[in-house]
mmCIF file with all atom_site columns, C-alpha atoms in Angstrom:
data_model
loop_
_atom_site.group_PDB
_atom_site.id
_atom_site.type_symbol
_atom_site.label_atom_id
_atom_site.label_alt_id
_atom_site.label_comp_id
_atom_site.label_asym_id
_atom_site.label_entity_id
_atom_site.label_seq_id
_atom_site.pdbx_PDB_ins_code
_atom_site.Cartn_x
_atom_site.Cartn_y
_atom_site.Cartn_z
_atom_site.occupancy
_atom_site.B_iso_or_equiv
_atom_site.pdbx_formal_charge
_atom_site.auth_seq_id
_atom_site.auth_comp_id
_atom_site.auth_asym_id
_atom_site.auth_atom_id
_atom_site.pdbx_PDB_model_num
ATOM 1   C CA . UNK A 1 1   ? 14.977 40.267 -34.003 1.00 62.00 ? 26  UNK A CA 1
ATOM 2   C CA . UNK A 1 2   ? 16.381 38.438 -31.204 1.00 70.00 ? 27  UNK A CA 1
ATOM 3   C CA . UNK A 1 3   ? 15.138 34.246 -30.905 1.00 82.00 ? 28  UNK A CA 1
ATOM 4   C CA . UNK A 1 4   ? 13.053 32.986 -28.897 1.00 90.00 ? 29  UNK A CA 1
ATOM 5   C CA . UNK A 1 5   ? 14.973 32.025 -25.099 1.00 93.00 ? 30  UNK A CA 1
ATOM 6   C CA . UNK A 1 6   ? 14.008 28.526 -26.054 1.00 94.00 ? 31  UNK A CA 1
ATOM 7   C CA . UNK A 1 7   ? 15.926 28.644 -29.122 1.00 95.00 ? 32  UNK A CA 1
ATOM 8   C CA . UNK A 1 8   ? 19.155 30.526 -27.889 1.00 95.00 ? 33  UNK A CA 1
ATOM 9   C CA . UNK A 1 9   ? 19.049 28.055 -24.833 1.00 95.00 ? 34  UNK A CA 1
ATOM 10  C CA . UNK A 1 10  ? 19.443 24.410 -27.161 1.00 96.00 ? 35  UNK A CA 1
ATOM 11  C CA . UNK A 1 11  ? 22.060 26.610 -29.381 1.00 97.00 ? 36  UNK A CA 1
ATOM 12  C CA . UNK A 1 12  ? 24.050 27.310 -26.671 1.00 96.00 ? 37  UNK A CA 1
ATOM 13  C CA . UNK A 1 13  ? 23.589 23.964 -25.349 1.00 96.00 ? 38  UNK A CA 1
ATOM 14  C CA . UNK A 1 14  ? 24.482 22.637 -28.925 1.00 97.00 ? 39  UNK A CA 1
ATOM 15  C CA . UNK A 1 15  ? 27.357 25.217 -28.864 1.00 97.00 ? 40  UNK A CA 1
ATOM 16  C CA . UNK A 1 16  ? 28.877 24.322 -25.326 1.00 96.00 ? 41  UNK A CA 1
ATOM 17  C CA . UNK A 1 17  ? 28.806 20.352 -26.135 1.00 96.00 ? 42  UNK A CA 1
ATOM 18  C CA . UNK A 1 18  ? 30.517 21.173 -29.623 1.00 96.00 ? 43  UNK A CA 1
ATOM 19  C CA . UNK A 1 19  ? 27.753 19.346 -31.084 1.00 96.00 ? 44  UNK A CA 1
ATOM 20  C CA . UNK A 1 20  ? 28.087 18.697 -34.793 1.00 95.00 ? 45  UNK A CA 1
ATOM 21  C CA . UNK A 1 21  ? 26.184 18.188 -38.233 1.00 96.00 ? 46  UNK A CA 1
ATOM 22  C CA . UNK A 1 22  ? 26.137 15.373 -40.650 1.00 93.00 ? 47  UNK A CA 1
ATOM 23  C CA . UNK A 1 23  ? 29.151 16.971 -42.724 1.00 95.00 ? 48  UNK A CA 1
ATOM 24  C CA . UNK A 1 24  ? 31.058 17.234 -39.085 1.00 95.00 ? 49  UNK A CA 1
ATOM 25  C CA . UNK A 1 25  ? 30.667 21.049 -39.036 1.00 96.00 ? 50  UNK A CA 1
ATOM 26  C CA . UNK A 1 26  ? 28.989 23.007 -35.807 1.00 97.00 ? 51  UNK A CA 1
ATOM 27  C CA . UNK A 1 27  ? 25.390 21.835 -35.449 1.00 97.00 ? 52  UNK A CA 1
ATOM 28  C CA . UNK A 1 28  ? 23.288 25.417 -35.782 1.00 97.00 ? 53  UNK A CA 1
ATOM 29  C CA . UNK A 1 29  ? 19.952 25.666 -35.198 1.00 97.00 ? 54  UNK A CA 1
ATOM 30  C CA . UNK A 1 30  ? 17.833 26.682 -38.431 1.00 96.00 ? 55  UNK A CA 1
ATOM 31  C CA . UNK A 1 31  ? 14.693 28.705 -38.421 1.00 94.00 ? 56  UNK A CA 1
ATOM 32  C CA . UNK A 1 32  ? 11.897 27.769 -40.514 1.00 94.00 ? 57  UNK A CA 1
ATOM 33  C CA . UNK A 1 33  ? 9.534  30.266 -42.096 1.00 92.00 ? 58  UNK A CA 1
ATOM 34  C CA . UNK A 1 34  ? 6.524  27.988 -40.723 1.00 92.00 ? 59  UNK A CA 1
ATOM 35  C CA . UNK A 1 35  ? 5.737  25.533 -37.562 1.00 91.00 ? 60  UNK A CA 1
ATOM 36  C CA . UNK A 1 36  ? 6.418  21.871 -38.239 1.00 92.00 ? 61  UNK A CA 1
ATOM 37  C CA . UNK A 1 37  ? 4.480  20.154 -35.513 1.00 86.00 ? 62  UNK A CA 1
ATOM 38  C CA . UNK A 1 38  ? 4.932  17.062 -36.851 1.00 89.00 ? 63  UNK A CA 1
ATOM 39  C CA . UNK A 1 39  ? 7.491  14.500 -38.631 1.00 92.00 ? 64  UNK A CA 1
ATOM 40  C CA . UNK A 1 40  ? 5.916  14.594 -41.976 1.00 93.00 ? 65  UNK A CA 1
ATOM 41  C CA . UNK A 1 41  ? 5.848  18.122 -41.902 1.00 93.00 ? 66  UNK A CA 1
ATOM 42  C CA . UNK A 1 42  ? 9.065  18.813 -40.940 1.00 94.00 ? 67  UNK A CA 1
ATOM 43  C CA . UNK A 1 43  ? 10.123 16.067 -43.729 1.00 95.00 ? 68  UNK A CA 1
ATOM 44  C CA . UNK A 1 44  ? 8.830  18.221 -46.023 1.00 95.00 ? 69  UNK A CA 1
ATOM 45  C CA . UNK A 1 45  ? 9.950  21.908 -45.146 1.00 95.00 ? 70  UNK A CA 1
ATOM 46  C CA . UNK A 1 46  ? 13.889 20.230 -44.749 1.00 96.00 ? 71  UNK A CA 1
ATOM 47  C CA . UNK A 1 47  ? 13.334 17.766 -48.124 1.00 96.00 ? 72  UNK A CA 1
ATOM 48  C CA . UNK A 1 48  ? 14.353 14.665 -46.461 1.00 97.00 ? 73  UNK A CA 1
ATOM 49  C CA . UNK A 1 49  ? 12.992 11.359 -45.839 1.00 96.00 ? 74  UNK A CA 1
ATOM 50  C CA . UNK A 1 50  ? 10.429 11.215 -42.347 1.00 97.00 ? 75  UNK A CA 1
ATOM 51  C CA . UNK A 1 51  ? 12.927 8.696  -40.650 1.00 97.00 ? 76  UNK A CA 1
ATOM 52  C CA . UNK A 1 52  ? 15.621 11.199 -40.282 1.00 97.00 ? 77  UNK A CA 1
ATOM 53  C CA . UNK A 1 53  ? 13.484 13.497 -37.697 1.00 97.00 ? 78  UNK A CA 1
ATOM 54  C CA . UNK A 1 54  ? 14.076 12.633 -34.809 1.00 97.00 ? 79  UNK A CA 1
ATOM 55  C CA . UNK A 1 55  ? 10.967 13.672 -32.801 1.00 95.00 ? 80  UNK A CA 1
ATOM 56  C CA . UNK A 1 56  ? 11.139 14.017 -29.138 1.00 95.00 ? 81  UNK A CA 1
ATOM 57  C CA . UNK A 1 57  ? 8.430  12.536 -26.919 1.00 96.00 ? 82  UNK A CA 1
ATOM 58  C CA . UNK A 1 58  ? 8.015  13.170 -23.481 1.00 97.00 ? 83  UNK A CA 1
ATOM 59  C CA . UNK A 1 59  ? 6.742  9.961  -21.595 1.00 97.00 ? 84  UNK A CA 1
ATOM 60  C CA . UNK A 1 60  ? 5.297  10.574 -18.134 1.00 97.00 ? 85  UNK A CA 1
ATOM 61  C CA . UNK A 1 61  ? 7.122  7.033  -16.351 1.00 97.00 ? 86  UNK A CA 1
ATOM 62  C CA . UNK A 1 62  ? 5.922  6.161  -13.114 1.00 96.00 ? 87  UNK A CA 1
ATOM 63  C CA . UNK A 1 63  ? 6.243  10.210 -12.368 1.00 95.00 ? 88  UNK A CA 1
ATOM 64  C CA . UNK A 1 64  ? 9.155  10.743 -13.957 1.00 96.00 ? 89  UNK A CA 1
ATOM 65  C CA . UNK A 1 65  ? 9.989  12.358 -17.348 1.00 98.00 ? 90  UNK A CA 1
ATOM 66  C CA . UNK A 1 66  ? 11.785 10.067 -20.425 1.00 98.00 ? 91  UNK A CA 1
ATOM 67  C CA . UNK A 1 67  ? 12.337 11.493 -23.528 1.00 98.00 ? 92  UNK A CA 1
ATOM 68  C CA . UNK A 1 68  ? 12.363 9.346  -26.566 1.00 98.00 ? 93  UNK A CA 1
ATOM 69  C CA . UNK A 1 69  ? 13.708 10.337 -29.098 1.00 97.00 ? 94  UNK A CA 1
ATOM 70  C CA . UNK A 1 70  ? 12.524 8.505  -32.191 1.00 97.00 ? 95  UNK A CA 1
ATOM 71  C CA . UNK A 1 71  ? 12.449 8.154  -35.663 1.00 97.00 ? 96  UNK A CA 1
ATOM 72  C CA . UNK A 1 72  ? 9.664  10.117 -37.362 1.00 95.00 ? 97  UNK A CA 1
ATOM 73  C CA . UNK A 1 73  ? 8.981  7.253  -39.531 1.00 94.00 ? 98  UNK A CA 1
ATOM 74  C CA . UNK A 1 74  ? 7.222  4.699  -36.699 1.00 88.00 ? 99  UNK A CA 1
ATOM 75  C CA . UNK A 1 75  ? 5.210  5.199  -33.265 1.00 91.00 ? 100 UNK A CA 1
ATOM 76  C CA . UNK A 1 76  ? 6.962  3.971  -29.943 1.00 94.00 ? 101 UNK A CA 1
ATOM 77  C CA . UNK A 1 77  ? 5.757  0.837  -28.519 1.00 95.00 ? 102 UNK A CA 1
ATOM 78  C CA . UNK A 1 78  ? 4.524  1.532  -25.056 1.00 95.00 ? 103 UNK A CA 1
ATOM 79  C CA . UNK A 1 79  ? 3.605  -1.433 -23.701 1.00 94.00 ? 104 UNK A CA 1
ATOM 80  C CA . UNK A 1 80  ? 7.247  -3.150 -24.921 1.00 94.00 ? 105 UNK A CA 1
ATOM 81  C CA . UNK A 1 81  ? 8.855  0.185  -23.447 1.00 95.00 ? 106 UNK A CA 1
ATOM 82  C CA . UNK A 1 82  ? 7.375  0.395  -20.527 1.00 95.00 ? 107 UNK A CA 1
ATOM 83  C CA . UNK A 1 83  ? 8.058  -3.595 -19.728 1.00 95.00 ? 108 UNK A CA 1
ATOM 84  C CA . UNK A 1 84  ? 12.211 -3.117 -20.928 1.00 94.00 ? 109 UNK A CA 1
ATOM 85  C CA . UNK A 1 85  ? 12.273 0.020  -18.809 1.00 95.00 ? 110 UNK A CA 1
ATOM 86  C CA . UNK A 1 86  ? 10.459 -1.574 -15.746 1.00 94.00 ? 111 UNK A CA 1
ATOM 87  C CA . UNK A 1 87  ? 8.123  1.022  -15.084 1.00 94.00 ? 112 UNK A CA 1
ATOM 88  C CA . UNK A 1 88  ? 4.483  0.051  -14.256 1.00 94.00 ? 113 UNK A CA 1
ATOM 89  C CA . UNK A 1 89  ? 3.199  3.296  -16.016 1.00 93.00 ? 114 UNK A CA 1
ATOM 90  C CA . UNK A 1 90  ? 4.088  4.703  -19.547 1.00 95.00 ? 115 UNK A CA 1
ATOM 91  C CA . UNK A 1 91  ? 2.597  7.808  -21.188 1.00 95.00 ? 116 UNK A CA 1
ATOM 92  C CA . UNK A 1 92  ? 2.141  10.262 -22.938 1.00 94.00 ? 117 UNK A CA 1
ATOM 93  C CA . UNK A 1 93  ? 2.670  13.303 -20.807 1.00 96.00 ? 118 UNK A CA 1
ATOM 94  C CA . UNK A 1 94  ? 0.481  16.401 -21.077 1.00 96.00 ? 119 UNK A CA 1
ATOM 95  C CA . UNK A 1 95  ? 1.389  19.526 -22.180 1.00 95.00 ? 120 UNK A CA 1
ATOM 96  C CA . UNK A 1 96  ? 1.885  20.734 -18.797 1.00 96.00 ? 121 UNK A CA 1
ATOM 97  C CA . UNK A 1 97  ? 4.100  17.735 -17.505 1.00 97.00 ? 122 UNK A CA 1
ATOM 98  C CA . UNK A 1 98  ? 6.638  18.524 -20.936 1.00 97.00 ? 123 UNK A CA 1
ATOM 99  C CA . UNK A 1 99  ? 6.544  22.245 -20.186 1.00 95.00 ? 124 UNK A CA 1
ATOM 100 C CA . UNK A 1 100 ? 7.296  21.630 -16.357 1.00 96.00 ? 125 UNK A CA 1
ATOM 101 C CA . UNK A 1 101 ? 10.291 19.151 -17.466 1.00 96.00 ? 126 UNK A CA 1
ATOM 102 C CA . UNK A 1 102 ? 11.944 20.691 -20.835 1.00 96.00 ? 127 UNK A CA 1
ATOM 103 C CA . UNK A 1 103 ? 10.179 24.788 -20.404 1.00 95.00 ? 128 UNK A CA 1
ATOM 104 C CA . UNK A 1 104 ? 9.277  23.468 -24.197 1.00 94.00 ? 129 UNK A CA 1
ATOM 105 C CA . UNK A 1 105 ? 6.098  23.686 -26.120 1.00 92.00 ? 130 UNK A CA 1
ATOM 106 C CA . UNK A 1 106 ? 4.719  20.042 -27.436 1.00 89.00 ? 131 UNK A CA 1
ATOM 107 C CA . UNK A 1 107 ? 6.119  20.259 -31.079 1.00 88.00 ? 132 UNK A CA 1
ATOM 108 C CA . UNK A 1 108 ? 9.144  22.164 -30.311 1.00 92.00 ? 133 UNK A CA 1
ATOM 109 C CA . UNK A 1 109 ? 11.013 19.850 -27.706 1.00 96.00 ? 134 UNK A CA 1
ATOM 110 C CA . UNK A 1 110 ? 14.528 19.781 -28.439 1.00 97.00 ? 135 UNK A CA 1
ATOM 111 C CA . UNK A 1 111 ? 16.885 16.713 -27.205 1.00 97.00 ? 136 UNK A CA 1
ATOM 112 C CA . UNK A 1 112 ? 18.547 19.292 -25.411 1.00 96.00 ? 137 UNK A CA 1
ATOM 113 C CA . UNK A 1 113 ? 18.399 22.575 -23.726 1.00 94.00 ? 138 UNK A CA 1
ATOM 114 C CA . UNK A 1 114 ? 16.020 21.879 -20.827 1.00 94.00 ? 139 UNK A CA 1
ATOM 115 C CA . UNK A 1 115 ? 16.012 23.045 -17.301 1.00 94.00 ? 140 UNK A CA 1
ATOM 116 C CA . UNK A 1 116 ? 17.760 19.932 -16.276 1.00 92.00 ? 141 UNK A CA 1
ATOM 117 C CA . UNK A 1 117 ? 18.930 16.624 -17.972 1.00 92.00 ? 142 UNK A CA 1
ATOM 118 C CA . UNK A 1 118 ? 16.836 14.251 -18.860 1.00 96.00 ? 143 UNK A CA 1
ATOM 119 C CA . UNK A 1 119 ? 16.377 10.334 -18.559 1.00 97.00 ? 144 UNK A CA 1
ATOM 120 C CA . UNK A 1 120 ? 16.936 9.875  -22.374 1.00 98.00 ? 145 UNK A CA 1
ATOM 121 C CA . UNK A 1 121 ? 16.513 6.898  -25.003 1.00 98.00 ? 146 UNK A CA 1
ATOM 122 C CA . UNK A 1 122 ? 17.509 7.161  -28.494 1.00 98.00 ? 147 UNK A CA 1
ATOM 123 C CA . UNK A 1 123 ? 15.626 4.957  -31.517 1.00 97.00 ? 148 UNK A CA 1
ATOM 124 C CA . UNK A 1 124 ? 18.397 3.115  -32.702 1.00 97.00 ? 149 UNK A CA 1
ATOM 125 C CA . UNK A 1 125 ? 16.442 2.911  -35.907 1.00 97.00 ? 150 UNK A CA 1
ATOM 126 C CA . UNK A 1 126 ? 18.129 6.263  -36.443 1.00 98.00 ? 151 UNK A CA 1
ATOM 127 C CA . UNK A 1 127 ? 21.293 4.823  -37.308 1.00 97.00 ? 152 UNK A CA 1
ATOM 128 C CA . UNK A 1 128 ? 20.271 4.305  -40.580 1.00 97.00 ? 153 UNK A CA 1
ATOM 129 C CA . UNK A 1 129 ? 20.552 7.990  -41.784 1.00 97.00 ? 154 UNK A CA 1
ATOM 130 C CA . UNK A 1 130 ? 23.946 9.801  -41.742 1.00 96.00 ? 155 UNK A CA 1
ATOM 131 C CA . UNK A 1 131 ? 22.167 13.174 -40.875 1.00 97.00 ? 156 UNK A CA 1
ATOM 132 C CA . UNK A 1 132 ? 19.230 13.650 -38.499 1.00 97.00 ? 157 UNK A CA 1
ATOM 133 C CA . UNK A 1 133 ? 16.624 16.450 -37.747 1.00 98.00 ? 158 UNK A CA 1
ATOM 134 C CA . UNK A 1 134 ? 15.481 17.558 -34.524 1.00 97.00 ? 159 UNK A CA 1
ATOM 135 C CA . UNK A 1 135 ? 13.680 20.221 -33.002 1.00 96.00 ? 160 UNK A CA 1
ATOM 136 C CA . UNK A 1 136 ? 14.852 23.341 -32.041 1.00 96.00 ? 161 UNK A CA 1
ATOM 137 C CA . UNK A 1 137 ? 12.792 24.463 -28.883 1.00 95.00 ? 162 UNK A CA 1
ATOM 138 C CA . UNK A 1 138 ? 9.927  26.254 -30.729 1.00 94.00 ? 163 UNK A CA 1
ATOM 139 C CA . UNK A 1 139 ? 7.834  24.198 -33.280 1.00 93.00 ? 164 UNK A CA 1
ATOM 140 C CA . UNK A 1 140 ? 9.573  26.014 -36.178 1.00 94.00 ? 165 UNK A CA 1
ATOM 141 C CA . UNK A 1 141 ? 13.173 25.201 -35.201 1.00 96.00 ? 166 UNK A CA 1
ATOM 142 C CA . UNK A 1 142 ? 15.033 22.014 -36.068 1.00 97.00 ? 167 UNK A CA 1
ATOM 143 C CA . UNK A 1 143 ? 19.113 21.154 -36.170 1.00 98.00 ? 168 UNK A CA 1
ATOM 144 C CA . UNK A 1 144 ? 20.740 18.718 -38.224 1.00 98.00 ? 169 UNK A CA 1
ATOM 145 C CA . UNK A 1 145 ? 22.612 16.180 -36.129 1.00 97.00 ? 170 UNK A CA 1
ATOM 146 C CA . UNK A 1 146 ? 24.127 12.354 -36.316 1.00 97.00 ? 171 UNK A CA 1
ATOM 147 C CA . UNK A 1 147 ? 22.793 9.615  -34.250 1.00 97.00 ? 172 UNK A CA 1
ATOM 148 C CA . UNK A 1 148 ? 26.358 9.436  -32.534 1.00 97.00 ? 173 UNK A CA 1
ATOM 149 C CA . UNK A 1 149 ? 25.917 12.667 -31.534 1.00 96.00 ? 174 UNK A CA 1
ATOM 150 C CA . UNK A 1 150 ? 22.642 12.061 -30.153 1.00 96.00 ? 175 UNK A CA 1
ATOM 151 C CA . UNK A 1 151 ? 23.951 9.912  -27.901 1.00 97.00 ? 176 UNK A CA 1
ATOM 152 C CA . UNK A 1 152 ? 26.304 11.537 -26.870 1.00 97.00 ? 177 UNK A CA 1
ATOM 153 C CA . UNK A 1 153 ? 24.761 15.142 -26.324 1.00 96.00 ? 178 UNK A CA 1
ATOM 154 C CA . UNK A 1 154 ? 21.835 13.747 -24.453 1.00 96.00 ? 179 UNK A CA 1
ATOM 155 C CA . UNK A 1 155 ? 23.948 11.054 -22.223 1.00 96.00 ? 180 UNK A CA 1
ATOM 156 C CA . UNK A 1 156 ? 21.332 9.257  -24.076 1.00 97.00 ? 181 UNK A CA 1
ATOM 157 C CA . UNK A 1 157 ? 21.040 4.894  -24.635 1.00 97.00 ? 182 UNK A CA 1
ATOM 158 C CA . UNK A 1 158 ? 20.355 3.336  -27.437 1.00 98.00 ? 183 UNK A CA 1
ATOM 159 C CA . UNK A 1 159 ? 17.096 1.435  -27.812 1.00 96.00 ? 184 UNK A CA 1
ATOM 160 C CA . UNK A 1 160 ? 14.499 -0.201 -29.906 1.00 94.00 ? 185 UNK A CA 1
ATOM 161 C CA . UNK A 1 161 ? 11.615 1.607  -29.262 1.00 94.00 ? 186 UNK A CA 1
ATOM 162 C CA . UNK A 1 162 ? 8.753  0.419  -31.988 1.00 91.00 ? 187 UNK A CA 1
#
């Protein structure tokens, strides 16, 4: 069975950045037998601790995309966001608006692998685990990955974002 587009499109952007794992080997993406459409859940099918996902939110900015990524275990401070980032709007976007920016489903947005880059912040409370989950492109696909490498495979910046 061939994966899903969305899936072989982050792995070979994971594969053309050399992206790597916690144990410095090639960051694959992983399949899991169900959909993990949230933090918790996804916690729970990998058996580690709800701050190392990194879940990716799609902010609607003024008009503009921003992905977040952030640490499964706290919400993302709009208001504070929105006043460090200058923008006189910060949502949520709808499930359209991610779709039309990343051509991923809401629960399956990976840091990487969209259409075009992104305008992307990293939860520097993600420092504190030496491996770190993220999604895959499809809600039951997830990679491991550092925070280092976050960073650097998103052209991401750190930031506090709770």
């Amino acid at each position: 069975m061939q994966p899903h587009p969305n899936v072989r499109a982050v792995q070979d952007a994971l594969t053309a950045v050399g992206a790597l794992d916690g144990t410095g080997e090639p960051s694959t993406v992983r399949l899991l037998p169900d959909a993990v459409h949230t933090a918790s859940a996804a916690a729970e099918a990998l058996g580690v601790e709800v701050g190392q996902i990194a879940n990716s939110l799609i902010f609607d900015a003024d008009d503009a995309p921003l992905l977040v990524l952030t640490s499964g275990a706290h919400r993302v401070d709009t208001a504070s966001l929105a006043a460090s980032l200058g923008v006189t709007r910060l949502r949520r976007a709808t499930p359209e608006f991610v779709r039309t920016h990343t051509g991923q489903p809401i629960g399956g947005v990976a840091p990487l692998g969209h259409p075009y880059p992104l305008r992307t912040l990293v939860d520097t409370a993600l420092t504190a685990y030496p491996e770190i989950w993220a999604a895959g492109g499809v809600p039951q696909a997830v990679f491991p990955t550092t925070y280092t490498e976050l960073l650097r495979v998103t052209a991401g910046s750190p930031a506090e974002v709770a």
